[in-house]
């Protein structure tokens, strides 16, 4: 029996941080290693243009940086197909065709559209491309007849729209697209050094590539329980971001030891963070080694992406043959 297909993408934001690693990426890797799925993961560089069309200077470098982090984290080209959206022109064709059947009202009521337009008010996002973002995303997904789409909750409205567009296509032209399921994993809520959500744009992130003194200093700068001003104040580990990180990186013994020690003020935050920095450095060790390897061998990255583009392209071409036929838009003259 053919394996169920999984598809997901990320916009090329450059280096990934630990929030990305324990959020989206680890979910992707779990699905890859599960064995029953055929995973397709891609860099959504056309999607980057929807909000950054005026500043495209870093998209290329960001794409490579992100691919390095994917490989370092454990995405394995022998198991997953890794590709770049703009290399598969069929995404643009399917996007165009889906545009024809997507009511504008569906796009205008998309909550992420409204939110992003307000949030990114310094950019002019009153473009056709930005409104059409979810149609391009729908094309990405149904192109591969994906059964499951691992995404964060922020992407749920887009997957919901994809489902509606797929149903509409099936109704109008014939049942060829499975209706994709969003796959939401439980992810730990990791905060940045300043206690806000970890984000590259807040300048509060610990990057996957951070190591040595940089890593130690960042861990040392992390916000702790705000009520714990002095070492003699009892702390509340359940409210402390450092403790959340311990649960990801330290041994179970350390984790059970730290909570009561914090509550009874017998361990200080400086010592607690020192131990965390050591655990993170150790846990990230294999990832850093793989990163070094790929930085030394950019030709391997190129070969991996080229191979992924070929594999994805084969599926995309087959889908478009079907779509053109059903829409009566193939003309053999
Ligand atoms: N919109 C997604 C994000 O911002 C990226 C994306 C583009 C995507 N196409 C996709 C995710 C298809 C899943 C499936 O994170
Ligand atoms: Fe947080 Fe550790 Fe300080 Fe407790 S001792 S408040 S868990 S940093």
CSV table of N, CA and C in Angstrom, one decimal, residues 18-28 185 187-188 190:
chain,number,residue,atom,x,y,z
A,18,UNK,N,15.6,27.8,18.8
A,18,UNK,CA,15.1,26.6,19.5
A,18,UNK,C,13.6,26.5,19.5
A,19,UNK,N,12.9,27.6,19.4
A,19,UNK,CA,11.4,27.6,19.3
A,19,UNK,C,11.0,26.8,18.1
A,20,UNK,N,11.7,27.1,17.0
A,20,UNK,CA,11.4,26.5,15.7
A,20,UNK,C,11.7,25.0,15.8
A,21,UNK,N,12.9,24.7,16.4
A,21,UNK,CA,13.3,23.3,16.5
A,21,UNK,C,12.4,22.5,17.3
A,22,UNK,N,11.9,22.9,18.5
A,22,UNK,CA,11.0,22.1,19.3
A,22,UNK,C,9.6,22.3,18.9
A,23,UNK,N,9.3,23.2,18.0
A,23,UNK,CA,7.9,23.4,17.4
A,23,UNK,C,7.8,22.6,16.1
A,24,UNK,N,7.9,23.3,15.0
A,24,UNK,CA,7.7,22.7,13.7
A,24,UNK,C,8.6,21.5,13.4
A,25,UNK,N,9.9,21.8,13.5
A,25,UNK,CA,10.9,20.9,13.0
A,25,UNK,C,10.9,19.5,13.7
A,26,UNK,N,10.7,19.5,15.0
A,26,UNK,CA,10.8,18.2,15.7
A,26,UNK,C,9.5,17.4,15.3
A,27,UNK,N,8.4,18.0,15.0
A,27,UNK,CA,7.2,17.4,14.5
A,27,UNK,C,7.5,16.8,13.1
A,28,UNK,N,8.1,17.5,12.3
A,28,UNK,CA,8.5,17.0,10.9
A,28,UNK,C,9.3,15.8,11.0
A,185,UNK,N,0.9,19.2,16.6
A,185,UNK,CA,1.6,18.5,17.7
A,185,UNK,C,1.6,19.3,19.0
A,187,UNK,N,3.4,21.2,21.5
A,187,UNK,CA,4.8,21.7,21.6
A,187,UNK,C,4.9,22.5,22.8
A,188,UNK,N,6.1,22.4,23.4
A,188,UNK,CA,6.4,23.1,24.7
A,188,UNK,C,6.4,24.6,24.3
A,190,UNK,N,8.1,27.7,24.5
A,190,UNK,CA,9.4,28.2,24.8
A,190,UNK,C,9.4,29.7,24.6
